[in-house]
């Protein structure tokens, strides 16, 4: 379901209310100043306790091939997400989108995960936090596996912080490798309502220092193990 909006009345606070109702904004392209609201009939999620990590990626995470930080370079991450990527020539992140999500970041409802190779930002992701739900918005990479490493660290942080819903909006072949699936809108809204009734803590794992990859993997392994018991 899509509805157009050409006004300038969308604020970060309005955006939060929209997420609580199951809708989110997009733009046709980076050059299009207008936004439209989207409410997919089939919603993408990654069940946190079923998150799948390929063995090669797990080795990369455990070896700390990259340094991973949180909320240290939000504007640089959203700029990276707005860049063309090998799998996409254009982006839906226009200046209006950037301003709105920077506003959410300043309110404490938007977070970034940054992946560094030395002093170079080589990947990352950002998303919105509301209750015990996290809405993944976009990710990017400039080095192999950088965005995947960011996602692994995000999932560990969400599990540690008590989140119960990771919304990916849509499902791509890339996200399917991590266990992403589609659920009907009505099912999604039920899960969203339950998540919004709960509290979660994005900073349960420290945000003032990098978390070792082995620690992130241990959090995820514990959640997976608990589900199988």
Tab-separated table of N, CA and C in Angstrom, residues 52-217:
chain	number	residue	atom	x	y	z
A	52	UNK	N	20.822	-16.498	11.000
A	52	UNK	CA	21.785	-17.463	10.461
A	52	UNK	C	23.046	-16.743	10.009
A	53	UNK	N	24.195	-17.279	10.424
A	53	UNK	CA	25.489	-16.721	10.031
A	53	UNK	C	26.288	-17.809	9.330
A	54	UNK	N	26.685	-17.559	8.103
A	54	UNK	CA	27.512	-18.516	7.368
A	54	UNK	C	28.857	-18.667	8.076
A	55	UNK	N	29.432	-19.841	7.980
A	55	UNK	CA	30.665	-20.133	8.722
A	55	UNK	C	31.805	-19.208	8.318
A	56	UNK	N	31.892	-18.868	7.033
A	56	UNK	CA	32.981	-17.979	6.605
A	56	UNK	C	32.808	-16.593	7.205
A	57	UNK	N	31.573	-16.098	7.232
A	57	UNK	CA	31.319	-14.798	7.836
A	57	UNK	C	31.596	-14.837	9.332
A	58	UNK	N	31.221	-15.931	9.992
A	58	UNK	CA	31.494	-16.053	11.427
A	58	UNK	C	32.995	-15.966	11.703
A	59	UNK	N	33.807	-16.564	10.828
A	59	UNK	CA	35.257	-16.475	11.017
A	59	UNK	C	35.744	-15.035	10.870
A	60	UNK	N	35.165	-14.318	9.917
A	60	UNK	CA	35.545	-12.918	9.727
A	60	UNK	C	35.173	-12.086	10.949
A	61	UNK	N	33.971	-12.312	11.482
A	61	UNK	CA	33.526	-11.582	12.665
A	61	UNK	C	34.417	-11.914	13.862
A	62	UNK	N	34.699	-13.193	14.058
A	62	UNK	CA	35.484	-13.624	15.212
A	62	UNK	C	36.914	-13.094	15.137
A	63	UNK	N	37.445	-12.958	13.932
A	63	UNK	CA	38.821	-12.488	13.767
A	63	UNK	C	38.944	-10.982	13.944
A	64	UNK	N	37.813	-10.286	14.094
A	64	UNK	CA	37.828	-8.824	14.199
A	64	UNK	C	38.616	-8.202	13.051
A	65	UNK	N	38.289	-8.661	11.851
A	65	UNK	CA	38.933	-8.109	10.655
A	65	UNK	C	38.630	-6.627	10.502
A	66	UNK	N	37.485	-6.194	11.060
A	66	UNK	CA	37.103	-4.787	11.073
A	66	UNK	C	36.852	-4.354	12.510
A	67	UNK	N	36.907	-3.052	12.733
A	67	UNK	CA	36.487	-2.479	14.011
A	67	UNK	C	35.052	-1.997	13.859
A	68	UNK	N	34.195	-2.370	14.793
A	68	UNK	CA	32.773	-2.027	14.711
A	68	UNK	C	32.416	-1.093	15.862
A	69	UNK	N	31.816	0.035	15.512
A	69	UNK	CA	31.380	1.004	16.507
A	69	UNK	C	29.886	1.282	16.334
A	70	UNK	N	29.334	2.004	17.275
A	70	UNK	CA	27.905	2.335	17.263
A	70	UNK	C	27.713	3.825	17.516
A	71	UNK	N	26.863	4.441	16.704
A	71	UNK	CA	26.480	5.849	16.889
A	71	UNK	C	27.664	6.799	16.911
A	72	UNK	N	28.719	6.440	16.226
A	72	UNK	CA	29.904	7.297	16.199
A	72	UNK	C	29.947	8.161	14.941
A	73	UNK	N	29.328	7.716	13.866
A	73	UNK	CA	29.406	8.457	12.603
A	73	UNK	C	28.089	8.309	11.847
A	74	UNK	N	26.984	8.715	12.490
A	74	UNK	CA	25.665	8.493	11.905
A	74	UNK	C	25.530	9.170	10.547
A	75	UNK	N	25.909	10.438	10.454
A	75	UNK	CA	25.743	11.161	9.193
A	75	UNK	C	26.586	10.539	8.089
A	76	UNK	N	27.760	10.046	8.424
A	76	UNK	CA	28.607	9.398	7.414
A	76	UNK	C	27.986	8.091	6.950
A	77	UNK	N	27.320	7.372	7.860
A	77	UNK	CA	26.671	6.113	7.477
A	77	UNK	C	25.497	6.370	6.545
A	78	UNK	N	24.652	7.331	6.876
A	78	UNK	CA	23.508	7.585	6.000
A	78	UNK	C	23.972	8.118	4.651
A	79	UNK	N	25.087	8.863	4.635
A	79	UNK	CA	25.654	9.293	3.358
A	79	UNK	C	26.161	8.107	2.560
A	80	UNK	N	26.778	7.147	3.247
A	80	UNK	CA	27.246	5.938	2.567
A	80	UNK	C	26.095	5.119	2.009
A	81	UNK	N	24.995	5.059	2.762
A	81	UNK	CA	23.828	4.315	2.293
A	81	UNK	C	23.187	4.987	1.076
A	82	UNK	N	23.383	6.295	0.959
A	82	UNK	CA	22.811	7.025	-0.172
A	82	UNK	C	23.644	6.886	-1.438
A	83	UNK	N	24.855	6.338	-1.316
A	83	UNK	CA	25.708	6.164	-2.482
A	83	UNK	C	25.214	4.992	-3.343
A	84	UNK	N	25.435	5.050	-4.652
A	84	UNK	CA	25.164	3.871	-5.485
A	84	UNK	C	26.002	2.688	-5.007
A	85	UNK	N	25.422	1.506	-5.097
A	85	UNK	CA	26.112	0.276	-4.722
A	85	UNK	C	26.151	-0.649	-5.939
A	86	UNK	N	27.014	-1.660	-5.923
A	86	UNK	CA	27.072	-2.569	-7.083
A	86	UNK	C	25.729	-3.167	-7.465
A	87	UNK	N	24.854	-3.406	-6.458
A	87	UNK	CA	23.559	-4.015	-6.741
A	87	UNK	C	22.463	-2.990	-6.995
A	88	UNK	N	22.782	-1.697	-6.875
A	88	UNK	CA	21.787	-0.655	-7.147
A	88	UNK	C	22.479	0.594	-7.667
A	89	UNK	N	21.919	1.150	-8.749
A	89	UNK	CA	22.496	2.338	-9.364
A	89	UNK	C	21.975	3.615	-8.735
A	90	UNK	N	20.789	3.548	-8.139
A	90	UNK	CA	20.182	4.731	-7.554
A	90	UNK	C	19.753	4.414	-6.130
A	91	UNK	N	19.323	5.407	-5.413
A	91	UNK	CA	18.919	5.223	-4.032
A	91	UNK	C	17.655	6.023	-3.765
A	92	UNK	N	16.902	5.620	-2.755
A	92	UNK	CA	15.699	6.339	-2.358
A	92	UNK	C	15.991	7.356	-1.256
A	93	UNK	N	17.239	7.495	-0.864
A	93	UNK	CA	17.591	8.397	0.240
A	93	UNK	C	17.882	9.789	-0.318
A	94	UNK	N	16.892	10.668	-0.229
A	94	UNK	CA	17.071	12.043	-0.698
A	94	UNK	C	17.407	12.954	0.484
A	95	UNK	N	17.705	14.228	0.244
A	95	UNK	CA	18.062	15.121	1.356
A	95	UNK	C	17.004	15.204	2.445
A	96	UNK	N	15.727	15.129	2.059
A	96	UNK	CA	14.657	15.177	3.051
A	96	UNK	C	14.679	13.958	3.967
A	97	UNK	N	14.923	12.798	3.379
A	97	UNK	CA	15.069	11.581	4.181
A	97	UNK	C	16.236	11.735	5.148
A	98	UNK	N	17.361	12.210	4.653
A	98	UNK	CA	18.532	12.385	5.521
A	98	UNK	C	18.197	13.276	6.708
A	99	UNK	N	17.561	14.405	6.444
A	99	UNK	CA	17.252	15.346	7.522
A	99	UNK	C	16.323	14.724	8.561
A	100	UNK	N	15.318	13.974	8.095
A	100	UNK	CA	14.371	13.362	9.019
A	100	UNK	C	15.054	12.356	9.938
A	101	UNK	N	15.929	11.534	9.363
A	101	UNK	CA	16.552	10.493	10.176
A	101	UNK	C	17.675	11.043	11.050
A	102	UNK	N	18.314	12.096	10.618
A	102	UNK	CA	19.247	12.787	11.515
A	102	UNK	C	18.469	13.344	12.708
A	103	UNK	N	17.262	13.857	12.447
A	103	UNK	CA	16.422	14.325	13.544
A	103	UNK	C	16.060	13.214	14.506
A	104	UNK	N	15.737	12.026	13.966
A	104	UNK	CA	15.449	10.883	14.834
A	104	UNK	C	16.680	10.467	15.629
A	105	UNK	N	17.850	10.538	15.000
A	105	UNK	CA	19.097	10.214	15.693
A	105	UNK	C	19.305	11.167	16.874
A	106	UNK	N	19.042	12.439	16.641
A	106	UNK	CA	19.220	13.431	17.711
A	106	UNK	C	18.217	13.230	18.841
A	107	UNK	N	17.075	12.625	18.533
A	107	UNK	CA	16.087	12.293	19.560
A	107	UNK	C	16.400	10.981	20.268
A	108	UNK	N	17.404	10.241	19.790
A	108	UNK	CA	17.763	8.960	20.384
A	108	UNK	C	16.982	7.785	19.849
A	109	UNK	N	16.234	7.975	18.755
A	109	UNK	CA	15.427	6.895	18.189
A	109	UNK	C	16.004	6.313	16.904
A	110	UNK	N	17.164	6.761	16.488
A	110	UNK	CA	17.802	6.214	15.301
A	110	UNK	C	19.249	5.916	15.650
A	111	UNK	N	19.758	4.818	15.146
A	111	UNK	CA	21.111	4.387	15.490
A	111	UNK	C	21.860	3.929	14.248
A	112	UNK	N	23.165	4.012	14.344
A	112	UNK	CA	24.021	3.523	13.264
A	112	UNK	C	25.028	2.529	13.813
A	113	UNK	N	25.395	1.599	12.953
A	113	UNK	CA	26.497	0.676	13.229
A	113	UNK	C	27.546	0.943	12.161
A	114	UNK	N	28.758	1.260	12.594
A	114	UNK	CA	29.832	1.615	11.659
A	114	UNK	C	30.894	0.525	11.625
A	115	UNK	N	31.409	0.258	10.443
A	115	UNK	CA	32.459	-0.742	10.259
A	115	UNK	C	33.678	-0.031	9.675
A	116	UNK	N	34.815	-0.177	10.358
A	116	UNK	CA	36.023	0.555	10.005
A	116	UNK	C	37.155	-0.388	9.628
A	117	UNK	N	37.928	0.027	8.664
A	117	UNK	CA	39.211	-0.590	8.353
A	117	UNK	C	40.248	0.472	8.640
A	118	UNK	N	40.833	0.404	9.825
A	118	UNK	CA	41.698	1.493	10.271
A	118	UNK	C	40.858	2.740	10.489
A	119	UNK	N	41.217	3.823	9.827
A	119	UNK	CA	40.460	5.073	9.932
A	119	UNK	C	39.417	5.229	8.838
A	120	UNK	N	39.279	4.236	7.966
A	120	UNK	CA	38.363	4.324	6.838
A	120	UNK	C	37.031	3.658	7.163
A	121	UNK	N	35.945	4.388	6.955
A	121	UNK	CA	34.609	3.821	7.111
A	121	UNK	C	34.301	2.989	5.866
A	122	UNK	N	34.180	1.679	6.035
A	122	UNK	CA	34.031	0.784	4.883
A	122	UNK	C	32.662	0.117	4.823
A	123	UNK	N	31.805	0.406	5.771
A	123	UNK	CA	30.473	-0.174	5.749
A	123	UNK	C	29.670	0.244	6.958
A	124	UNK	N	28.398	-0.096	6.924
A	124	UNK	CA	27.553	0.220	8.062
A	124	UNK	C	26.087	0.113	7.730
A	125	UNK	N	25.274	0.428	8.710
A	125	UNK	CA	23.824	0.411	8.550
A	125	UNK	C	23.215	1.378	9.546
A	126	UNK	N	21.946	1.707	9.317
A	126	UNK	CA	21.225	2.529	10.293
A	126	UNK	C	19.770	2.093	10.331
A	127	UNK	N	19.108	2.429	11.424
A	127	UNK	CA	17.713	2.059	11.569
A	127	UNK	C	17.072	2.767	12.738
A	128	UNK	N	15.784	2.532	12.908
A	128	UNK	CA	14.961	3.213	13.901
A	128	UNK	C	14.625	2.266	15.042
A	129	UNK	N	14.721	2.778	16.264
A	129	UNK	CA	14.406	2.003	17.456
A	129	UNK	C	13.158	2.580	18.114
A	130	UNK	N	12.190	1.702	18.384
A	130	UNK	CA	10.951	2.129	19.019
A	130	UNK	C	10.426	0.962	19.836
A	131	UNK	N	10.306	1.141	21.143
A	131	UNK	CA	9.927	0.037	22.000
A	131	UNK	C	10.940	-1.078	21.874
A	132	UNK	N	10.459	-2.306	21.672
A	132	UNK	CA	11.355	-3.443	21.478
A	132	UNK	C	11.408	-3.852	20.008
A	133	UNK	N	11.172	-2.868	19.125
A	133	UNK	CA	11.263	-3.093	17.685
A	133	UNK	C	12.394	-2.265	17.104
A	134	UNK	N	13.093	-2.846	16.148
A	134	UNK	CA	14.118	-2.113	15.415
A	134	UNK	C	13.803	-2.235	13.934
A	135	UNK	N	13.766	-1.087	13.263
A	135	UNK	CA	13.406	-1.029	11.856
A	135	UNK	C	14.669	-0.741	11.043
A	136	UNK	N	15.208	-1.761	10.399
A	136	UNK	CA	16.408	-1.571	9.598
A	136	UNK	C	16.081	-0.763	8.353
A	137	UNK	N	16.841	0.289	8.112
A	137	UNK	CA	16.560	1.176	6.989
A	137	UNK	C	17.436	0.890	5.775
A	138	UNK	N	18.732	0.913	5.957
A	138	UNK	CA	19.619	0.713	4.811
A	138	UNK	C	21.000	0.323	5.307
A	139	UNK	N	21.784	-0.275	4.414
A	139	UNK	CA	23.160	-0.624	4.732
A	139	UNK	C	24.018	-0.400	3.496
A	140	UNK	N	25.318	-0.312	3.715
A	140	UNK	CA	26.228	-0.125	2.586
A	140	UNK	C	27.557	-0.787	2.896
A	141	UNK	N	28.344	-1.012	1.855
A	141	UNK	CA	29.689	-1.544	2.059
A	141	UNK	C	30.631	-0.986	1.003
A	142	UNK	N	31.857	-0.787	1.414
A	142	UNK	CA	32.943	-0.414	0.506
A	142	UNK	C	34.048	-1.452	0.545
A	143	UNK	N	33.867	-2.446	1.385
A	143	UNK	CA	34.806	-3.562	1.499
A	143	UNK	C	33.984	-4.835	1.666
A	144	UNK	N	34.521	-5.932	1.177
A	144	UNK	CA	33.798	-7.197	1.236
A	144	UNK	C	33.392	-7.542	2.670
A	145	UNK	N	32.134	-7.929	2.824
A	145	UNK	CA	31.558	-8.397	4.088
A	145	UNK	C	31.328	-7.291	5.115
A	146	UNK	N	31.653	-6.046	4.800
A	146	UNK	CA	31.548	-4.995	5.818
A	146	UNK	C	30.106	-4.801	6.291
A	147	UNK	N	29.140	-4.763	5.368
A	147	UNK	CA	27.753	-4.586	5.793
A	147	UNK	C	27.232	-5.826	6.514
A	148	UNK	N	27.721	-7.001	6.128
A	148	UNK	CA	27.312	-8.236	6.808
A	148	UNK	C	27.809	-8.244	8.248
A	149	UNK	N	29.036	-7.794	8.444
A	149	UNK	CA	29.577	-7.709	9.801
A	149	UNK	C	28.748	-6.738	10.629
A	150	UNK	N	28.343	-5.626	10.018
A	150	UNK	CA	27.503	-4.661	10.727
A	150	UNK	C	26.192	-5.301	11.163
A	151	UNK	N	25.594	-6.103	10.298
A	151	UNK	CA	24.324	-6.750	10.629
A	151	UNK	C	24.489	-7.751	11.761
A	152	UNK	N	25.564	-8.502	11.754
A	152	UNK	CA	25.826	-9.452	12.846
A	152	UNK	C	25.919	-8.709	14.182
A	153	UNK	N	26.663	-7.623	14.198
A	153	UNK	CA	26.808	-6.855	15.441
A	153	UNK	C	25.483	-6.221	15.843
A	154	UNK	N	24.683	-5.780	14.875
A	154	UNK	CA	23.373	-5.234	15.211
A	154	UNK	C	22.496	-6.287	15.871
A	155	UNK	N	22.432	-7.472	15.294
A	155	UNK	CA	21.574	-8.519	15.845
A	155	UNK	C	22.016	-8.887	17.256
A	156	UNK	N	23.315	-8.978	17.490
A	156	UNK	CA	23.803	-9.271	18.840
A	156	UNK	C	23.339	-8.191	19.816
A	157	UNK	N	23.419	-6.945	19.405
A	157	UNK	CA	23.017	-5.830	20.259
A	157	UNK	C	21.514	-5.868	20.535
A	158	UNK	N	20.728	-6.192	19.524
A	158	UNK	CA	19.286	-6.261	19.715
A	158	UNK	C	18.907	-7.400	20.658
A	159	UNK	N	19.533	-8.548	20.480
A	159	UNK	CA	19.257	-9.678	21.368
A	159	UNK	C	19.643	-9.348	22.810
A	160	UNK	N	20.798	-8.762	22.984
A	160	UNK	CA	21.255	-8.421	24.334
A	160	UNK	C	20.352	-7.376	24.978
A	161	UNK	N	19.798	-6.491	24.152
A	161	UNK	CA	18.989	-5.403	24.680
A	161	UNK	C	17.515	-5.721	24.849
A	162	UNK	N	17.108	-6.938	24.509
A	162	UNK	CA	15.727	-7.329	24.731
A	162	UNK	C	14.770	-7.004	23.603
A	163	UNK	N	15.267	-6.754	22.420
A	163	UNK	CA	14.390	-6.511	21.273
A	163	UNK	C	13.746	-7.823	20.822
A	164	UNK	N	12.540	-7.709	20.275
A	164	UNK	CA	11.824	-8.901	19.828
A	164	UNK	C	11.441	-8.839	18.353
A	165	UNK	N	11.668	-7.702	17.704
A	165	UNK	CA	11.284	-7.565	16.298
A	165	UNK	C	12.374	-6.821	15.542
A	166	UNK	N	12.877	-7.443	14.475
A	166	UNK	CA	13.796	-6.789	13.539
A	166	UNK	C	13.095	-6.718	12.193
A	167	UNK	N	12.645	-5.534	11.847
A	167	UNK	CA	11.900	-5.279	10.620
A	167	UNK	C	12.884	-4.917	9.514
A	168	UNK	N	12.851	-5.652	8.404
A	168	UNK	CA	13.709	-5.328	7.259
A	168	UNK	C	12.910	-4.677	6.130
A	169	UNK	N	11.627	-4.442	6.362
A	169	UNK	CA	10.713	-3.834	5.391
A	169	UNK	C	10.454	-4.768	4.206
A	170	UNK	N	11.498	-5.061	3.440
A	170	UNK	CA	11.398	-5.974	2.315
A	170	UNK	C	12.411	-7.105	2.496
A	171	UNK	N	12.284	-8.153	1.700
A	171	UNK	CA	13.236	-9.267	1.749
A	171	UNK	C	13.980	-9.322	0.427
A	172	UNK	N	15.298	-9.342	0.509
A	172	UNK	CA	16.157	-9.480	-0.665
A	172	UNK	C	16.858	-10.834	-0.603
A	173	UNK	N	17.400	-11.305	-1.726
A	173	UNK	CA	18.182	-12.558	-1.676
A	173	UNK	C	19.312	-12.472	-0.658
A	174	UNK	N	19.917	-11.299	-0.527
A	174	UNK	CA	20.993	-11.113	0.445
A	174	UNK	C	20.485	-11.342	1.867
A	175	UNK	N	19.339	-10.757	2.211
A	175	UNK	CA	18.808	-10.898	3.566
A	175	UNK	C	18.299	-12.309	3.838
A	176	UNK	N	17.863	-13.003	2.796
A	176	UNK	CA	17.404	-14.379	2.982
A	176	UNK	C	18.505	-15.275	3.525
A	177	UNK	N	19.744	-14.980	3.181
A	177	UNK	CA	20.852	-15.813	3.669
A	177	UNK	C	21.005	-15.716	5.178
A	178	UNK	N	20.439	-14.661	5.776
A	178	UNK	CA	20.490	-14.498	7.232
A	178	UNK	C	19.221	-15.005	7.917
A	179	UNK	N	18.276	-15.486	7.134
A	179	UNK	CA	17.042	-16.007	7.704
A	179	UNK	C	15.842	-15.093	7.551
A	180	UNK	N	15.952	-14.040	6.742
A	180	UNK	CA	14.823	-13.135	6.544
A	180	UNK	C	13.666	-13.856	5.863
A	181	UNK	N	12.461	-13.464	6.226
A	181	UNK	CA	11.268	-14.033	5.629
A	181	UNK	C	10.175	-12.978	5.560
A	182	UNK	N	9.132	-13.272	4.788
A	182	UNK	CA	8.004	-12.371	4.661
A	182	UNK	C	6.830	-12.891	5.485
A	183	UNK	N	6.126	-11.947	6.111
A	183	UNK	CA	4.913	-12.295	6.827
A	183	UNK	C	3.805	-11.342	6.381
A	184	UNK	N	2.538	-11.778	6.429
A	184	UNK	CA	1.441	-10.907	6.019
A	184	UNK	C	1.368	-9.651	6.889
A	185	UNK	N	0.817	-8.603	6.322
A	185	UNK	CA	0.737	-7.327	7.033
A	185	UNK	C	0.003	-7.471	8.359
A	186	UNK	N	-1.080	-8.232	8.389
A	186	UNK	CA	-1.840	-8.380	9.629
A	186	UNK	C	-1.009	-9.062	10.715
A	187	UNK	N	-0.240	-10.071	10.326
A	187	UNK	CA	0.644	-10.741	11.279
A	187	UNK	C	1.718	-9.794	11.765
A	188	UNK	N	2.265	-9.032	10.839
A	188	UNK	CA	3.295	-8.054	11.202
A	188	UNK	C	2.753	-7.045	12.215
A	189	UNK	N	1.573	-6.525	11.979
A	189	UNK	CA	1.018	-5.508	12.876
A	189	UNK	C	0.784	-6.072	14.274
A	190	UNK	N	0.405	-7.349	14.354
A	190	UNK	CA	0.251	-7.980	15.672
A	190	UNK	C	1.593	-8.054	16.393
A	191	UNK	N	2.626	-8.449	15.655
A	191	UNK	CA	3.970	-8.523	16.262
A	191	UNK	C	4.486	-7.136	16.620
A	192	UNK	N	4.205	-6.164	15.771
A	192	UNK	CA	4.635	-4.799	16.049
A	192	UNK	C	3.976	-4.271	17.315
A	193	UNK	N	2.676	-4.488	17.440
A	193	UNK	CA	1.961	-4.023	18.629
A	193	UNK	C	2.561	-4.632	19.895
A	194	UNK	N	2.866	-5.928	19.840
A	194	UNK	CA	3.472	-6.584	21.010
A	194	UNK	C	4.845	-5.998	21.320
A	195	UNK	N	5.633	-5.713	20.282
A	195	UNK	CA	6.973	-5.158	20.483
A	195	UNK	C	6.912	-3.750	21.065
A	196	UNK	N	5.939	-2.970	20.635
A	196	UNK	CA	5.837	-1.592	21.118
A	196	UNK	C	5.381	-1.531	22.567
A	197	UNK	N	4.799	-2.596	23.057
A	197	UNK	CA	4.363	-2.642	24.464
A	197	UNK	C	5.507	-3.001	25.403
A	198	UNK	N	6.662	-3.323	24.827
A	198	UNK	CA	7.809	-3.729	25.636
A	198	UNK	C	8.911	-2.683	25.552
A	199	UNK	N	9.785	-2.724	26.545
A	199	UNK	CA	10.943	-1.831	26.551
A	199	UNK	C	12.178	-2.610	26.140
A	200	UNK	N	13.108	-1.944	25.493
A	200	UNK	CA	14.376	-2.554	25.113
A	200	UNK	C	15.470	-1.500	25.270
A	201	UNK	N	16.696	-1.969	25.307
A	201	UNK	CA	17.831	-1.069	25.569
A	201	UNK	C	18.907	-1.281	24.513
A	202	UNK	N	18.998	-0.355	23.558
A	202	UNK	CA	19.997	-0.466	22.502
A	202	UNK	C	21.413	-0.367	23.071
A	203	UNK	N	21.551	0.272	24.212
A	203	UNK	CA	22.868	0.463	24.829
A	203	UNK	C	23.155	-0.565	25.911
A	204	UNK	N	22.413	-1.693	25.905
A	204	UNK	CA	22.714	-2.735	26.902
A	204	UNK	C	24.144	-3.231	26.726
A	205	UNK	N	24.566	-3.469	25.490
A	205	UNK	CA	25.977	-3.652	25.224
A	205	UNK	C	26.605	-2.263	25.139
A	206	UNK	N	27.825	-2.091	25.605
A	206	UNK	CA	28.433	-0.752	25.611
A	206	UNK	C	28.448	-0.118	24.222
A	207	UNK	N	28.234	1.194	24.196
A	207	UNK	CA	28.307	1.918	22.937
A	207	UNK	C	29.527	2.841	22.887
A	208	UNK	N	30.278	2.876	23.976
A	208	UNK	CA	31.441	3.779	24.028
A	208	UNK	C	32.739	3.082	23.633
A	209	UNK	N	32.631	1.813	23.254
A	209	UNK	CA	33.818	1.066	22.823
A	209	UNK	C	33.384	-0.059	21.895
A	210	UNK	N	34.270	-0.510	21.019
A	210	UNK	CA	33.926	-1.625	20.125
A	210	UNK	C	33.686	-2.914	20.908
A	211	UNK	N	32.745	-3.709	20.437
A	211	UNK	CA	32.465	-5.019	21.020
A	211	UNK	C	33.221	-6.073	20.208
A	212	UNK	N	34.026	-6.914	20.862
A	212	UNK	CA	34.732	-7.960	20.107
A	212	UNK	C	33.767	-8.861	19.345
A	213	UNK	N	34.181	-9.291	18.181
A	213	UNK	CA	33.342	-10.157	17.377
A	213	UNK	C	32.957	-11.433	18.086
A	214	UNK	N	33.879	-11.998	18.856
A	214	UNK	CA	33.584	-13.238	19.579
A	214	UNK	C	32.447	-13.028	20.577
A	215	UNK	N	32.403	-11.861	21.191
A	215	UNK	CA	31.323	-11.572	22.139
A	215	UNK	C	29.983	-11.466	21.412
A	216	UNK	N	29.980	-10.820	20.260
A	216	UNK	CA	28.752	-10.699	19.478
A	216	UNK	C	28.242	-12.075	19.060
A	217	UNK	N	29.140	-12.919	18.595
A	217	UNK	CA	28.746	-14.268	18.184
A	217	UNK	C	28.224	-15.078	19.365
